[in-house]
Coordinates of C-alpha atoms in Angstrom, one line a residue:
Chain S
M20 CA 160.3 44.0 72.2
S21 CA 159.6 40.4 73.0
A22 CA 157.2 39.7 75.9
V23 CA 159.4 36.8 77.0
H24 CA 162.2 37.0 79.6
R25 CA 164.5 34.1 80.3
R26 CA 167.0 33.8 83.1
S27 CA 168.9 31.0 84.8
L28 CA 168.5 30.6 88.6
A29 CA 171.8 29.7 90.3
D30 CA 170.3 29.1 93.7
A31 CA 167.3 29.7 95.9
A32 CA 168.4 33.4 96.4
A33 CA 168.2 33.9 92.6
T34 CA 164.7 32.4 92.6
E35 CA 163.7 34.8 95.4
A36 CA 165.2 37.7 93.4
L37 CA 163.0 36.8 90.4
G38 CA 160.0 36.9 92.8
A39 CA 161.1 40.3 94.0
A40 CA 161.4 41.5 90.4
L41 CA 157.9 40.2 89.8
A42 CA 156.6 42.2 92.8
G43 CA 158.0 45.3 91.2
G44 CA 156.7 44.4 87.8
M45 CA 153.1 43.5 88.6
A46 CA 150.9 45.3 91.1
S47 CA 147.8 43.2 90.4
G48 CA 146.6 40.6 88.0
V49 CA 146.9 36.8 87.6
V50 CA 150.3 35.0 87.4
H51 CA 150.4 31.3 86.6
L52 CA 153.4 29.4 88.0
V53 CA 154.2 26.3 86.0
G54 CA 156.8 23.8 87.1
D55 CA 157.3 20.4 88.6
L56 CA 157.7 19.5 92.2
G57 CA 160.8 21.2 93.6
A58 CA 161.2 23.6 90.7
G59 CA 161.0 26.6 93.1
K60 CA 157.4 27.9 92.7
T61 CA 156.9 28.5 96.4
T62 CA 160.4 29.9 96.7
L63 CA 159.5 32.5 94.1
V64 CA 156.4 33.4 95.9
R65 CA 158.4 33.8 99.1
G66 CA 160.8 36.2 97.3
L67 CA 157.8 38.2 96.1
L68 CA 156.2 38.4 99.5
R69 CA 159.5 39.3 101.2
A70 CA 160.1 42.1 98.7
L71 CA 156.7 43.5 99.7
G72 CA 157.6 43.4 103.4
H73 CA 156.0 40.2 104.5
E74 CA 158.1 38.8 107.4
G75 CA 156.0 35.8 108.5
A76 CA 156.0 32.3 107.3
V77 CA 155.1 31.5 103.7
R78 CA 153.3 28.2 104.1
S79 CA 152.6 25.8 101.2
P80 CA 149.0 26.2 100.0
T81 CA 149.0 22.5 98.8
Y82 CA 146.6 21.5 101.5
T83 CA 144.7 24.7 102.2
L84 CA 144.5 25.5 98.4
V85 CA 144.6 29.2 99.1
E86 CA 147.0 31.2 101.4
P87 CA 146.0 34.9 101.5
Y88 CA 148.4 37.7 102.4
D89 CA 148.2 41.5 102.9
A90 CA 151.7 42.9 102.0
G91 CA 152.9 46.2 100.5
G92 CA 149.4 47.5 100.6
R93 CA 148.1 44.7 98.4
R94 CA 146.0 41.7 98.8
I95 CA 147.8 38.6 97.4
Y96 CA 146.5 35.1 97.0
H97 CA 148.9 32.2 96.7
V98 CA 146.9 29.3 95.2
D99 CA 147.8 25.7 94.6
L100 CA 145.3 23.7 92.6
Y101 CA 147.3 20.4 92.7
R102 CA 144.6 18.7 94.9
L103 CA 141.7 19.9 92.8
G104 CA 139.9 16.9 91.4
D105 CA 137.7 18.8 89.0
P106 CA 137.9 22.4 87.7
E107 CA 134.3 22.9 88.8
E108 CA 135.4 22.6 92.4
L109 CA 136.9 26.1 92.0
A110 CA 133.4 27.4 92.7
F111 CA 133.6 25.9 96.2
I112 CA 136.8 27.7 97.1
G113 CA 135.7 31.2 96.1
L114 CA 136.7 31.9 92.5
D115 CA 135.3 35.5 92.6
D116 CA 137.6 36.6 95.5
L117 CA 140.7 35.2 93.7
F118 CA 140.2 37.2 90.6
A119 CA 138.8 40.4 92.0
P120 CA 140.1 43.7 90.6
G121 CA 143.3 45.0 92.3
V122 CA 144.2 41.6 93.7
L123 CA 147.5 39.8 92.8
T124 CA 146.9 36.1 92.4
L125 CA 149.8 33.6 92.1
L126 CA 148.5 30.3 90.9
E127 CA 150.4 26.9 91.0
W128 CA 149.2 24.0 88.9
P129 CA 146.8 26.1 86.7
Q130 CA 146.4 23.0 84.5
R131 CA 144.0 21.6 87.1
G132 CA 141.6 24.5 86.6
A133 CA 141.7 24.5 82.8
G134 CA 138.5 25.7 81.2
V135 CA 137.3 27.5 84.3
L136 CA 140.2 29.8 85.1
P137 CA 140.4 33.2 83.5
R138 CA 143.4 34.0 81.2
P139 CA 146.5 34.9 83.1
D140 CA 148.4 38.1 82.6
L141 CA 151.7 36.4 83.0
E142 CA 153.0 32.8 82.9
V143 CA 156.2 31.9 84.8
T144 CA 157.7 28.5 83.9
L145 CA 160.3 27.1 86.2
E146 CA 162.4 24.1 85.2
Y147 CA 165.0 22.1 87.0
V148 CA 167.1 20.2 84.5
G149 CA 170.5 18.5 85.0
G150 CA 171.1 20.3 88.3
A151 CA 170.3 23.8 86.9
R152 CA 167.2 25.8 87.4
R153 CA 165.9 28.3 84.9
A154 CA 162.9 30.5 84.4
E155 CA 160.8 31.8 81.5
V156 CA 158.5 34.7 82.1
C157 CA 155.9 35.2 79.4
G158 CA 153.6 38.1 79.1
I159 CA 150.1 37.1 77.9
T160 CA 148.1 40.4 78.2
P161 CA 149.4 44.0 77.6
A162 CA 149.8 44.3 81.4
G163 CA 151.7 41.1 81.5
A164 CA 154.0 42.2 78.6
A165 CA 154.7 45.5 80.4
A166 CA 155.6 43.5 83.5
V167 CA 158.0 41.4 81.5
A168 CA 159.8 44.5 80.3
K169 CA 160.2 45.7 83.8
I170 CA 161.4 42.3 85.0
S171 CA 164.0 42.1 82.2
S172 CA 165.3 45.5 83.1
C173 CA 166.1 44.5 86.7
E174 CA 168.1 41.4 86.0
T175 CA 171.2 41.3 88.1
Chain Z
M18 CA 122.4 19.6 127.1
N19 CA 121.9 16.0 126.2
L20 CA 122.3 15.7 122.5
I21 CA 124.7 17.8 120.3
L22 CA 125.1 17.7 116.6
G23 CA 128.5 18.4 115.2
I24 CA 129.2 19.6 111.6
E25 CA 132.5 19.7 109.9
T26 CA 133.0 21.3 106.4
S27 CA 136.3 23.2 106.8
C28 CA 138.2 21.7 103.9
D29 CA 138.0 18.4 102.0
E30 CA 135.7 16.4 104.2
T31 CA 132.0 16.7 104.9
A32 CA 131.2 15.1 108.3
A33 CA 128.4 14.9 110.8
A34 CA 128.3 13.4 114.3
L35 CA 126.0 13.2 117.4
Y36 CA 127.4 13.4 120.9
C37 CA 125.7 12.8 124.2
P38 CA 127.5 13.7 127.4
R39 CA 126.0 10.7 129.3
D40 CA 126.6 8.0 126.6
G41 CA 129.5 9.5 124.6
L42 CA 129.7 9.5 120.9
L43 CA 126.4 8.1 119.4
A44 CA 127.4 8.2 115.7
H45 CA 129.7 9.9 113.3
A46 CA 130.1 9.8 109.6
V47 CA 132.7 11.2 107.1
F48 CA 131.3 11.4 103.6
S49 CA 134.4 10.1 101.8
Q50 CA 134.6 7.0 104.0
V51 CA 130.9 6.3 103.9
A52 CA 131.0 6.6 100.1
E53 CA 133.9 4.2 99.8
H54 CA 132.8 1.6 102.3
A55 CA 129.0 1.6 102.5
P56 CA 127.1 3.2 99.6
Y57 CA 123.6 4.1 100.7
G58 CA 120.5 5.7 99.3
G59 CA 120.6 9.4 98.5
V60 CA 124.4 9.8 98.4
V61 CA 126.3 9.8 95.1
P62 CA 129.9 8.8 95.9
E63 CA 131.5 10.6 92.9
L64 CA 130.5 14.1 94.1
A65 CA 133.4 16.6 94.0
S66 CA 135.4 16.5 97.1
R67 CA 134.5 19.9 98.4
D68 CA 130.8 19.9 97.4
H69 CA 129.6 20.1 101.0
V70 CA 126.2 21.4 100.0
R71 CA 124.9 18.1 98.5
K72 CA 126.6 15.9 101.0
L73 CA 125.7 17.4 104.4
T74 CA 121.9 16.8 104.6
P75 CA 122.1 13.0 103.9
L76 CA 125.0 12.7 106.3
V77 CA 123.1 14.4 109.1
R78 CA 120.1 12.2 108.4
R79 CA 122.4 9.2 108.5
V80 CA 123.9 9.9 111.9
A81 CA 120.4 10.6 113.3
A82 CA 119.0 7.3 112.0
E83 CA 122.1 5.4 113.3
S84 CA 121.6 6.9 116.7
G85 CA 117.8 6.4 116.7
V86 CA 117.1 10.0 117.4
A87 CA 115.1 12.8 115.7
L88 CA 116.6 16.1 114.9
S89 CA 113.9 17.6 117.1
D90 CA 115.6 15.9 120.1
L91 CA 118.7 18.1 119.6
D92 CA 119.8 20.4 122.4
G93 CA 122.6 22.2 120.6
V94 CA 124.7 22.4 117.4
G95 CA 128.5 22.8 117.0
W96 CA 129.8 23.7 113.6
T97 CA 133.3 24.5 112.4
R98 CA 133.8 28.2 112.1
G99 CA 137.5 28.1 111.0
P100 CA 140.2 27.9 110.0
G101 CA 139.5 26.6 106.5
L102 CA 138.3 27.5 103.0
P103 CA 135.8 30.4 103.2
G104 CA 133.2 28.8 100.8
A105 CA 133.5 25.4 102.5
L106 CA 133.1 26.8 106.0
M107 CA 130.0 28.9 104.9
V108 CA 128.1 25.7 104.1
G109 CA 128.5 24.2 107.6
A110 CA 127.9 27.6 109.2
A111 CA 124.7 28.3 107.3
F112 CA 123.4 24.7 107.9
G113 CA 124.3 24.6 111.6
R114 CA 123.1 28.1 112.5
T115 CA 119.9 27.7 110.5
L116 CA 119.0 24.3 112.0
A117 CA 119.6 25.6 115.5
W118 CA 117.5 28.7 114.8
G119 CA 114.7 26.6 113.4
L120 CA 114.7 24.3 116.4
G121 CA 115.1 27.1 118.9
I122 CA 118.3 25.7 120.4
P123 CA 121.8 27.3 120.9
S124 CA 124.7 26.8 118.5
V125 CA 128.3 27.6 118.6
G126 CA 131.0 28.0 116.0
V127 CA 134.0 25.7 116.8
H128 CA 137.7 26.1 116.2
H129 CA 138.9 23.2 114.0
M130 CA 142.2 22.9 115.8
E131 CA 140.7 23.0 119.3
A132 CA 138.5 20.2 118.1
H133 CA 141.6 18.2 117.1
L134 CA 143.2 18.9 120.5
L135 CA 140.1 17.7 122.4
A136 CA 139.5 14.6 120.2
P137 CA 141.4 12.3 122.7
M138 CA 138.6 13.1 125.2
L139 CA 136.3 10.9 123.2
E140 CA 138.3 7.8 124.0
P141 CA 137.3 5.5 126.8
D142 CA 140.3 6.3 129.0
P143 CA 140.9 10.0 128.1
P144 CA 144.2 11.7 129.0
E145 CA 143.8 14.5 131.4
P146 CA 145.3 17.9 130.7
P147 CA 148.0 19.2 131.1
F148 CA 149.5 17.6 128.0
V149 CA 151.5 18.4 124.9
A150 CA 149.8 17.6 121.6
L151 CA 151.7 16.9 118.4
L152 CA 149.3 17.5 115.4
V153 CA 150.8 16.0 112.3
S154 CA 148.7 15.7 109.1
G155 CA 148.7 16.7 105.4
G156 CA 147.8 20.3 106.4
H157 CA 149.3 20.8 109.9
T158 CA 152.4 20.2 111.8
M159 CA 152.3 21.8 115.2
L160 CA 153.1 21.3 118.9
V161 CA 150.6 22.7 121.3
Q162 CA 150.6 22.9 125.1
V163 CA 147.1 22.1 126.4
A164 CA 147.0 23.4 130.0
A165 CA 143.2 22.9 130.4
F166 CA 140.1 23.0 128.2
G167 CA 140.3 26.3 126.3
R168 CA 143.8 27.1 127.3
Y169 CA 146.3 26.4 124.5
R170 CA 149.7 27.6 123.6
V171 CA 151.2 26.9 120.2
L172 CA 154.8 25.9 121.0
G173 CA 155.9 25.5 117.4
E174 CA 154.6 24.9 113.9
S175 CA 155.8 24.4 110.3
V176 CA 157.0 27.5 108.6
D177 CA 156.4 25.9 105.1
D178 CA 155.2 22.4 104.3
A179 CA 153.4 20.1 106.7
A180 CA 154.9 16.7 107.5
G181 CA 152.1 14.8 105.8
E182 CA 152.6 17.0 102.7
A183 CA 156.3 16.0 102.7
F184 CA 155.2 12.4 102.6
D185 CA 152.8 13.0 99.8
K186 CA 155.4 14.9 97.7
T187 CA 158.1 12.4 98.4
A188 CA 155.7 9.7 97.2
R189 CA 155.3 11.6 93.9
L190 CA 159.0 12.0 93.5
L191 CA 159.4 8.3 94.1
G192 CA 156.6 7.5 91.6
L193 CA 154.2 6.2 94.3
D194 CA 150.4 6.9 94.7
Y195 CA 148.6 9.7 96.5
P196 CA 148.1 9.8 99.4
G197 CA 151.7 9.0 100.0
G198 CA 152.1 8.2 103.7
P199 CA 151.3 4.5 103.6
A200 CA 153.1 4.0 100.2
V201 CA 156.3 5.7 101.4
A202 CA 156.2 3.7 104.7
R203 CA 155.8 0.4 102.8
L204 CA 158.7 1.2 100.5
A205 CA 160.8 2.4 103.4
A206 CA 160.6 -1.0 105.0
E207 CA 162.6 -2.4 102.1
G208 CA 165.3 0.2 102.3
R209 CA 168.7 0.0 103.9
P210 CA 169.6 2.3 106.8
S211 CA 171.9 5.2 106.0
A212 CA 172.4 4.2 102.4
V213 CA 171.7 7.9 101.6
T214 CA 171.8 10.9 103.9
L215 CA 169.0 13.5 104.2
P216 CA 168.9 16.5 106.6
R217 CA 166.8 16.7 109.8
P218 CA 165.5 20.1 109.2
M219 CA 165.7 22.7 112.1
T220 CA 166.7 20.1 114.7
T221 CA 170.0 21.8 115.5
K222 CA 168.3 25.1 116.2
P223 CA 166.8 25.4 119.7
G224 CA 163.2 26.3 118.6
L225 CA 160.1 24.1 118.2
D226 CA 159.2 25.2 114.7
F227 CA 159.3 22.7 111.8
S228 CA 160.4 23.1 108.1
F229 CA 159.9 20.3 105.6
S230 CA 160.3 22.1 102.3
G231 CA 164.1 21.7 102.3
L232 CA 163.8 18.0 103.0
K233 CA 161.5 17.7 99.9
T234 CA 164.2 19.4 97.8
A235 CA 166.9 17.1 99.3
V236 CA 164.7 14.1 98.3
L237 CA 164.5 15.5 94.7
H238 CA 168.2 15.8 94.5
A239 CA 168.7 12.3 95.9
V240 CA 166.3 10.9 93.3
Q241 CA 168.0 12.7 90.5
E242 CA 171.5 11.5 91.7
S243 CA 170.3 7.9 92.1
D244 CA 170.2 5.2 89.5
G245 CA 166.4 5.3 89.8
G246 CA 166.2 1.5 90.5
P247 CA 163.8 0.0 93.1
G248 CA 166.7 -0.5 95.6
S249 CA 167.8 3.1 95.6
R250 CA 164.2 4.3 95.7
A251 CA 163.6 2.1 98.8
D252 CA 166.8 3.5 100.4
I253 CA 165.6 7.1 99.8
A254 CA 162.1 6.3 101.2
H255 CA 163.8 4.7 104.3
E256 CA 166.0 7.7 105.0
F257 CA 163.2 10.1 104.3
Q258 CA 161.0 8.4 106.9
E259 CA 163.8 8.4 109.4
A260 CA 164.5 12.1 108.8
V261 CA 160.8 13.0 109.4
V262 CA 160.4 10.7 112.4
D263 CA 163.7 11.9 114.0
T264 CA 162.6 15.5 113.6
L265 CA 159.2 14.9 115.1
V266 CA 160.6 12.9 118.0
I267 CA 163.3 15.4 118.8
K268 CA 160.9 18.4 118.8
S269 CA 158.3 16.5 120.8
R270 CA 160.9 15.6 123.5
R271 CA 162.0 19.2 123.6
A272 CA 158.4 20.4 124.0
L273 CA 157.8 18.0 126.9
D274 CA 161.1 19.1 128.5
R275 CA 160.3 22.8 128.1
T276 CA 156.7 22.6 129.5
G277 CA 157.4 20.0 132.2
C278 CA 154.4 17.9 130.8
R279 CA 154.7 14.1 131.0
R280 CA 151.9 13.3 128.6
L281 CA 152.1 13.5 124.8
I282 CA 149.1 13.2 122.5
V283 CA 149.7 12.4 118.8
A284 CA 146.9 13.3 116.5
G285 CA 146.6 13.7 112.7
G286 CA 147.0 11.2 109.9
V287 CA 150.8 11.0 110.2
G288 CA 150.2 9.7 113.7
A289 CA 149.3 6.4 112.1
N290 CA 152.9 6.0 110.9
A291 CA 154.2 2.8 112.5
R292 CA 157.8 3.9 112.7
L293 CA 156.8 7.2 114.4
R294 CA 154.8 5.2 117.0
E295 CA 157.7 2.7 117.5
R296 CA 160.2 5.5 118.1
L297 CA 157.9 7.5 120.4
T298 CA 157.1 4.4 122.4
E299 CA 160.8 3.7 122.9
E300 CA 161.5 7.3 123.8
A301 CA 158.5 7.4 126.3
A302 CA 159.8 4.3 128.1
E303 CA 163.3 5.7 128.3
R304 CA 162.4 9.1 129.5
G305 CA 159.3 8.3 131.6
F306 CA 156.4 10.0 129.8
T307 CA 153.3 8.5 128.3
V308 CA 152.1 8.7 124.7
H309 CA 148.4 8.6 123.7
Y310 CA 147.1 8.0 120.2
P311 CA 143.4 8.6 119.5
R312 CA 141.9 6.0 117.2
L313 CA 142.8 7.0 113.6
E314 CA 139.2 7.9 112.6
L315 CA 139.3 10.6 115.3
C316 CA 142.8 11.8 114.2
T317 CA 141.8 12.8 110.7
D318 CA 139.2 15.4 110.0
N319 CA 135.8 14.3 111.5
A320 CA 132.7 15.8 113.1
A321 CA 132.9 13.8 116.4
M322 CA 135.5 16.2 117.7
V323 CA 133.4 19.1 116.6
A324 CA 130.3 17.8 118.3
Y325 CA 132.3 17.2 121.5
T326 CA 134.0 20.6 121.4
G327 CA 130.6 22.2 120.6
Y328 CA 129.3 20.5 123.7
R329 CA 132.1 21.8 125.9
R330 CA 131.8 25.4 124.5
L331 CA 128.0 25.4 124.9
A332 CA 128.2 24.0 128.4
A333 CA 130.7 26.8 129.2
G334 CA 128.2 29.4 128.0
F335 CA 129.4 30.2 124.5
R336 CA 126.6 31.0 122.1
D337 CA 126.3 32.3 118.5
D338 CA 124.2 35.3 118.0
M339 CA 122.2 35.8 114.9
D340 CA 125.1 37.7 113.2
F341 CA 127.3 34.6 112.9
S342 CA 130.4 34.5 110.6
V343 CA 133.2 32.2 109.5
R344 CA 136.9 32.7 110.3
P345 CA 139.0 31.2 107.5
R346 CA 142.3 32.4 109.2
W347 CA 141.4 31.8 112.8
Q348 CA 144.5 31.4 114.9
L349 CA 144.4 29.1 118.0
S350 CA 145.9 31.9 120.0
E351 CA 142.9 34.1 119.2
L352 CA 140.5 31.6 120.8
A353 CA 138.7 32.9 123.9
P354 CA 139.3 30.7 126.9
P355 CA 136.2 29.9 129.1
V356 CA 135.6 32.2 132.1
V357 CA 136.2 30.1 135.2

């Protein structure tokens, strides 16, 4: 069994559906979301939060760096490190909270925290090429690999 | 209550200010601007942007020196309690509360957005409430009805990206520098009207909420479909700016109509956009309302507004007890109004 799952994303609804599958596949842990501007990272997070019953707004964390949620009985952090000047700044935004046990952390622009961030369980890469969006979900840890298996099984 | 220190550390900026009810704003300093424009002893400009710990003490000393006062002359301290980053807020909280305790004076934790709403009161000819405030920056896009000091109603806000963030992200898509507002505005001036068409998000629905995420995606599509040359990039910048300005103008007009207010305050960094000001000025003349813009240094994050709001709250009897805390997710609607 390969710990990689690929799927094409026809529209925003498909990106949200992948987010919902992710909600079912991973209860806690760290997910890196890799992809350029407009690739659908925040749309994926919206799908995940909606699947867990969150009905309110899903605001971009670009300015606030961290948007916390309590949904489906879980604490979820949506993090965007794009505006981080230096990985050491992570200490000022409360690194310990973000990677506490039992918490699900979805992290955009992990490259900005290289060397300071812990290893993720799962890495989701979103691409937008030639008018088509596609996703690659890669399990890094055993928990991440198990999540990939679950996510592949709920492809529609 | 003659001399109040204000401290702001809610997100990126470290700032300190001194306010005196009789003489107004005595001094205010924002670390990033001080570091850029006037290096001085004790401050190292290349400190990380959210390293408030090492920046705050020199800044407080600086505003005290500029005002010719000693910290022992203080009568009160206002510090930003929230909303913001927990670790960043804690620095200002610990500093402000400890200083006040050491001096035996009262302090009060201030709501960052209330401070933005009250910033126009620091201007020589302050607009009297009631008014509607449009707060547009990199982190916020909201319309708030200000009935009186302490009485606010959020009429609408962004459900995803802030307007300033849309400018920054559009700048990136067009290959321009961060922060993107001024760069997009400059390029927009070279573009042709209506050469491309972008949506005016949520303007056809009756509400006062904003959404700018879809506009960002529309810009991405327009960039990918264009020939990528300077002319088409300028056309996209032009249409993007028109789309944002149209949206802000339509919603502001609607907020004024709905509340019956005849005064509009525009605060936040996007309030500096020349096209937005031009359109709002036309609109105000046509429809008989007035528009007020606080000076830009009071629109972006600063401690002058925190010192002033701290003064108003202290004067109304609000006090920290020893068990102070920060509130990273503090909503404006949760703010206690003063008891009249």
